[in-house]
Amino acid sequence: MELMTERKAKVWFMAGLKGEGKTRKLIDMANNEAKTTDGHLVFIDDDKRHIHDVHRDIRFVETGKGFFYNHREFTGFLLGIISQNSDIQHIYVDGINNIIESVDIESLLKLQARLESIAKLDDVSFTISVNWDKKSLPDEIKAVLV
């Protein structure tokens, strides 16, 4: 958890297969950061199952399953959230495979590149969980796994 607060404006991925505990780990990371940060945090999920697990100071956003067609639509959505609050320090996204209708390796890499640009410009970090076997991910994403 200290690693996350030491590095500002970074894009992180959490990968694993369904049922490996990614959601619980992501919630714990967000809740721990909420205890120590002065900035605002956002937790994005495709449903409201975990709304009561996330610390009350964290803004919870429910998108619905497959709400966004591709990574471009999703990054536009994120830019809208950031534009509403310049104090957002970190955005956590649970299950990008459920939120974006079409996610493959190529679109994941494009999402990573776009989020890295946004992170630098707006000083916002992102941690995104993805339902994917870690071994099959490209090196660019393996390098930023938590």
PDB file of C-alpha atoms in Angstrom:
ATOM      1  CA  MET A   1       0.000   0.000   0.000  1.00  0.00           C
ATOM      2  CA  GLU A   2       2.870   2.422   0.684  1.00  0.00           C
ATOM      3  CA  LEU A   3       4.073   1.875  -2.875  1.00  0.00           C
ATOM      4  CA  MET A   4       0.852   3.321  -4.220  1.00  0.00           C
ATOM      5  CA  THR A   5       1.127   6.574  -2.227  1.00  0.00           C
ATOM      6  CA  GLU A   6       4.846   7.066  -2.995  1.00  0.00           C
ATOM      7  CA  ARG A   7       4.339   7.141  -6.762  1.00  0.00           C
ATOM      8  CA  LYS A   8       2.029   9.876  -7.947  1.00  0.00           C
ATOM      9  CA  ALA A   9       0.224   9.981 -11.271  1.00  0.00           C
ATOM     10  CA  LYS A  10       0.773   6.411 -12.362  1.00  0.00           C
ATOM     11  CA  VAL A  11      -1.267   3.722 -14.089  1.00  0.00           C
ATOM     12  CA  TRP A  12      -1.376   0.332 -12.378  1.00  0.00           C
ATOM     13  CA  PHE A  13      -3.081  -2.903 -13.360  1.00  0.00           C
ATOM     14  CA  MET A  14      -4.209  -5.786 -11.205  1.00  0.00           C
ATOM     15  CA  ALA A  15      -4.649  -8.980 -13.198  1.00  0.00           C
ATOM     16  CA  GLY A  16      -5.899 -12.459 -12.497  1.00  0.00           C
ATOM     17  CA  LEU A  17      -8.649 -14.856 -13.321  1.00  0.00           C
ATOM     18  CA  LYS A  18     -12.167 -14.581 -11.952  1.00  0.00           C
ATOM     19  CA  GLY A  19     -12.350 -15.544  -8.282  1.00  0.00           C
ATOM     20  CA  GLU A  20      -8.718 -14.790  -7.414  1.00  0.00           C
ATOM     21  CA  GLY A  21      -9.599 -11.949  -5.005  1.00  0.00           C
ATOM     22  CA  LYS A  22      -8.833  -8.916  -7.165  1.00  0.00           C
ATOM     23  CA  THR A  23     -11.932  -7.001  -6.054  1.00  0.00           C
ATOM     24  CA  ARG A  24     -11.187  -7.471  -2.354  1.00  0.00           C
ATOM     25  CA  LYS A  25      -7.568  -6.390  -2.862  1.00  0.00           C
ATOM     26  CA  LEU A  26      -8.649  -3.336  -4.885  1.00  0.00           C
ATOM     27  CA  ILE A  27     -11.170  -2.312  -2.221  1.00  0.00           C
ATOM     28  CA  ASP A  28      -8.548  -2.745   0.511  1.00  0.00           C
ATOM     29  CA  MET A  29      -6.074  -0.598  -1.445  1.00  0.00           C
ATOM     30  CA  ALA A  30      -8.654   2.163  -1.920  1.00  0.00           C
ATOM     31  CA  ASN A  31      -9.793   2.048   1.716  1.00  0.00           C
ATOM     32  CA  ASN A  32      -6.212   2.187   2.990  1.00  0.00           C
ATOM     33  CA  GLU A  33      -5.442   5.148   0.759  1.00  0.00           C
ATOM     34  CA  ALA A  34      -8.608   6.901   1.988  1.00  0.00           C
ATOM     35  CA  LYS A  35      -7.167   6.862   5.513  1.00  0.00           C
ATOM     36  CA  THR A  36      -4.011   8.722   4.523  1.00  0.00           C
ATOM     37  CA  THR A  37      -4.805  11.012   1.593  1.00  0.00           C
ATOM     38  CA  ASP A  38      -5.986  14.589   1.457  1.00  0.00           C
ATOM     39  CA  GLY A  39      -7.080  14.119  -2.164  1.00  0.00           C
ATOM     40  CA  HIS A  40     -10.301  12.618  -3.422  1.00  0.00           C
ATOM     41  CA  LEU A  41     -10.660   8.999  -4.495  1.00  0.00           C
ATOM     42  CA  VAL A  42     -13.090   7.388  -6.934  1.00  0.00           C
ATOM     43  CA  PHE A  43     -14.052   3.703  -7.133  1.00  0.00           C
ATOM     44  CA  ILE A  44     -15.727   2.604 -10.379  1.00  0.00           C
ATOM     45  CA  ASP A  45     -17.544  -0.732 -10.621  1.00  0.00           C
ATOM     46  CA  ASP A  46     -20.055  -2.320 -12.979  1.00  0.00           C
ATOM     47  CA  ASP A  47     -22.575  -2.915 -10.175  1.00  0.00           C
ATOM     48  CA  LYS A  48     -23.362  -1.800  -6.613  1.00  0.00           C
ATOM     49  CA  ARG A  49     -22.525  -5.061  -4.818  1.00  0.00           C
ATOM     50  CA  HIS A  50     -19.524  -3.521  -3.062  1.00  0.00           C
ATOM     51  CA  ILE A  51     -20.858  -0.025  -2.395  1.00  0.00           C
ATOM     52  CA  HIS A  52     -20.898  -0.650   1.376  1.00  0.00           C
ATOM     53  CA  ASP A  53     -17.391  -2.175   1.360  1.00  0.00           C
ATOM     54  CA  VAL A  54     -15.813   1.013   0.026  1.00  0.00           C
ATOM     55  CA  HIS A  55     -14.975   3.722   2.594  1.00  0.00           C
ATOM     56  CA  ARG A  56     -17.645   6.415   2.772  1.00  0.00           C
ATOM     57  CA  ASP A  57     -15.166   9.133   1.760  1.00  0.00           C
ATOM     58  CA  ILE A  58     -14.545   7.421  -1.583  1.00  0.00           C
ATOM     59  CA  ARG A  59     -16.878   8.391  -4.420  1.00  0.00           C
ATOM     60  CA  PHE A  60     -18.503   5.200  -5.722  1.00  0.00           C
ATOM     61  CA  VAL A  61     -19.571   5.181  -9.382  1.00  0.00           C
ATOM     62  CA  GLU A  62     -21.602   2.333 -10.853  1.00  0.00           C
ATOM     63  CA  THR A  63     -21.469   2.025 -14.649  1.00  0.00           C
ATOM     64  CA  GLY A  64     -23.430  -1.117 -15.437  1.00  0.00           C
ATOM     65  CA  LYS A  65     -22.095  -4.047 -17.450  1.00  0.00           C
ATOM     66  CA  GLY A  66     -20.818  -3.319 -20.948  1.00  0.00           C
ATOM     67  CA  PHE A  67     -21.839   0.306 -20.687  1.00  0.00           C
ATOM     68  CA  PHE A  68     -18.892   1.483 -22.801  1.00  0.00           C
ATOM     69  CA  TYR A  69     -18.216   0.075 -26.236  1.00  0.00           C
ATOM     70  CA  ASN A  70     -14.463   0.645 -26.257  1.00  0.00           C
ATOM     71  CA  HIS A  71     -11.532   2.209 -24.425  1.00  0.00           C
ATOM     72  CA  ARG A  72     -12.111   5.604 -26.079  1.00  0.00           C
ATOM     73  CA  GLU A  73     -15.594   5.930 -24.640  1.00  0.00           C
ATOM     74  CA  PHE A  74     -14.332   4.888 -21.230  1.00  0.00           C
ATOM     75  CA  THR A  75     -11.461   7.398 -21.205  1.00  0.00           C
ATOM     76  CA  GLY A  76     -13.931  10.122 -22.178  1.00  0.00           C
ATOM     77  CA  PHE A  77     -16.036   9.111 -19.180  1.00  0.00           C
ATOM     78  CA  LEU A  78     -12.971   9.306 -16.912  1.00  0.00           C
ATOM     79  CA  LEU A  79     -12.060  12.741 -18.261  1.00  0.00           C
ATOM     80  CA  GLY A  80     -15.592  13.889 -17.431  1.00  0.00           C
ATOM     81  CA  ILE A  81     -15.202  12.691 -13.841  1.00  0.00           C
ATOM     82  CA  ILE A  82     -11.814  14.381 -13.518  1.00  0.00           C
ATOM     83  CA  SER A  83     -13.128  17.644 -15.000  1.00  0.00           C
ATOM     84  CA  GLN A  84     -15.793  17.806 -12.282  1.00  0.00           C
ATOM     85  CA  ASN A  85     -13.245  17.596  -9.462  1.00  0.00           C
ATOM     86  CA  SER A  86      -9.645  18.725  -9.805  1.00  0.00           C
ATOM     87  CA  ASP A  87      -8.804  17.236  -6.380  1.00  0.00           C
ATOM     88  CA  ILE A  88      -9.157  13.623  -7.543  1.00  0.00           C
ATOM     89  CA  GLN A  89      -5.942  11.848  -6.679  1.00  0.00           C
ATOM     90  CA  HIS A  90      -6.690   8.227  -7.577  1.00  0.00           C
ATOM     91  CA  ILE A  91      -9.323   6.363  -9.581  1.00  0.00           C
ATOM     92  CA  TYR A  92      -9.824   2.649  -8.943  1.00  0.00           C
ATOM     93  CA  VAL A  93     -11.633   0.612 -11.595  1.00  0.00           C
ATOM     94  CA  ASP A  94     -12.888  -2.880 -10.774  1.00  0.00           C
ATOM     95  CA  GLY A  95     -13.354  -5.334 -13.639  1.00  0.00           C
ATOM     96  CA  ILE A  96     -12.630  -3.358 -16.776  1.00  0.00           C
ATOM     97  CA  ASN A  97     -13.683  -6.461 -18.758  1.00  0.00           C
ATOM     98  CA  ASN A  98     -17.233  -5.990 -17.474  1.00  0.00           C
ATOM     99  CA  ILE A  99     -17.354  -2.221 -17.930  1.00  0.00           C
ATOM    100  CA  ILE A 100     -16.035  -2.054 -21.497  1.00  0.00           C
ATOM    101  CA  GLU A 101     -17.884  -4.306 -23.925  1.00  0.00           C
ATOM    102  CA  SER A 102     -14.896  -5.123 -26.098  1.00  0.00           C
ATOM    103  CA  VAL A 103     -11.517  -5.579 -24.378  1.00  0.00           C
ATOM    104  CA  ASP A 104      -8.591  -7.326 -26.003  1.00  0.00           C
ATOM    105  CA  ILE A 105      -4.828  -6.962 -25.565  1.00  0.00           C
ATOM    106  CA  GLU A 106      -4.578  -4.215 -28.184  1.00  0.00           C
ATOM    107  CA  SER A 107      -7.322  -2.116 -26.598  1.00  0.00           C
ATOM    108  CA  LEU A 108      -5.845  -2.706 -23.135  1.00  0.00           C
ATOM    109  CA  LEU A 109      -2.514  -1.313 -24.349  1.00  0.00           C
ATOM    110  CA  LYS A 110      -4.282   1.690 -25.914  1.00  0.00           C
ATOM    111  CA  LEU A 111      -6.151   2.263 -22.653  1.00  0.00           C
ATOM    112  CA  GLN A 112      -2.878   2.097 -20.744  1.00  0.00           C
ATOM    113  CA  ALA A 113      -1.208   4.636 -23.048  1.00  0.00           C
ATOM    114  CA  ARG A 114      -4.159   7.035 -22.858  1.00  0.00           C
ATOM    115  CA  LEU A 115      -4.388   6.772 -19.068  1.00  0.00           C
ATOM    116  CA  GLU A 116      -0.658   7.396 -18.725  1.00  0.00           C
ATOM    117  CA  SER A 117      -1.121  10.663 -20.651  1.00  0.00           C
ATOM    118  CA  ILE A 118      -4.077  11.648 -18.481  1.00  0.00           C
ATOM    119  CA  ALA A 119      -2.149  10.725 -15.319  1.00  0.00           C
ATOM    120  CA  LYS A 120       0.706  13.060 -16.250  1.00  0.00           C
ATOM    121  CA  LEU A 121      -1.518  15.950 -17.311  1.00  0.00           C
ATOM    122  CA  ASP A 122      -4.039  15.797 -14.478  1.00  0.00           C
ATOM    123  CA  ASP A 123      -1.852  14.306 -11.724  1.00  0.00           C
ATOM    124  CA  VAL A 124      -4.291  11.426 -11.211  1.00  0.00           C
ATOM    125  CA  SER A 125      -3.344   7.790 -10.625  1.00  0.00           C
ATOM    126  CA  PHE A 126      -5.334   4.826 -11.881  1.00  0.00           C
ATOM    127  CA  THR A 127      -5.511   1.239 -10.648  1.00  0.00           C
ATOM    128  CA  ILE A 128      -7.521  -1.056 -12.891  1.00  0.00           C
ATOM    129  CA  SER A 129      -8.396  -4.681 -12.327  1.00  0.00           C
ATOM    130  CA  VAL A 130      -8.629  -6.888 -15.370  1.00  0.00           C
ATOM    131  CA  ASN A 131      -9.856 -10.474 -15.638  1.00  0.00           C
ATOM    132  CA  TRP A 132      -6.890 -11.882 -17.478  1.00  0.00           C
ATOM    133  CA  ASP A 133      -4.257 -14.499 -16.838  1.00  0.00           C
ATOM    134  CA  LYS A 134      -1.114 -12.599 -15.838  1.00  0.00           C
ATOM    135  CA  LYS A 135       1.080 -14.846 -17.978  1.00  0.00           C
ATOM    136  CA  SER A 136      -0.719 -13.870 -21.195  1.00  0.00           C
ATOM    137  CA  LEU A 137      -0.388 -10.118 -20.689  1.00  0.00           C
ATOM    138  CA  PRO A 138       2.162  -8.093 -22.683  1.00  0.00           C
ATOM    139  CA  ASP A 139       5.322  -6.899 -20.949  1.00  0.00           C
ATOM    140  CA  GLU A 140       4.115  -3.280 -20.899  1.00  0.00           C
ATOM    141  CA  ILE A 141       1.260  -4.273 -18.600  1.00  0.00           C
ATOM    142  CA  LYS A 142       3.231  -6.855 -16.614  1.00  0.00           C
ATOM    143  CA  ALA A 143       5.635  -4.035 -15.708  1.00  0.00           C
ATOM    144  CA  VAL A 144       2.865  -2.142 -13.884  1.00  0.00           C
ATOM    145  CA  LEU A 145       1.065  -4.972 -12.121  1.00  0.00           C
ATOM    146  CA  VAL A 146       0.297  -4.612  -8.422  1.00  0.00           C
TER     147      VAL A 146
END
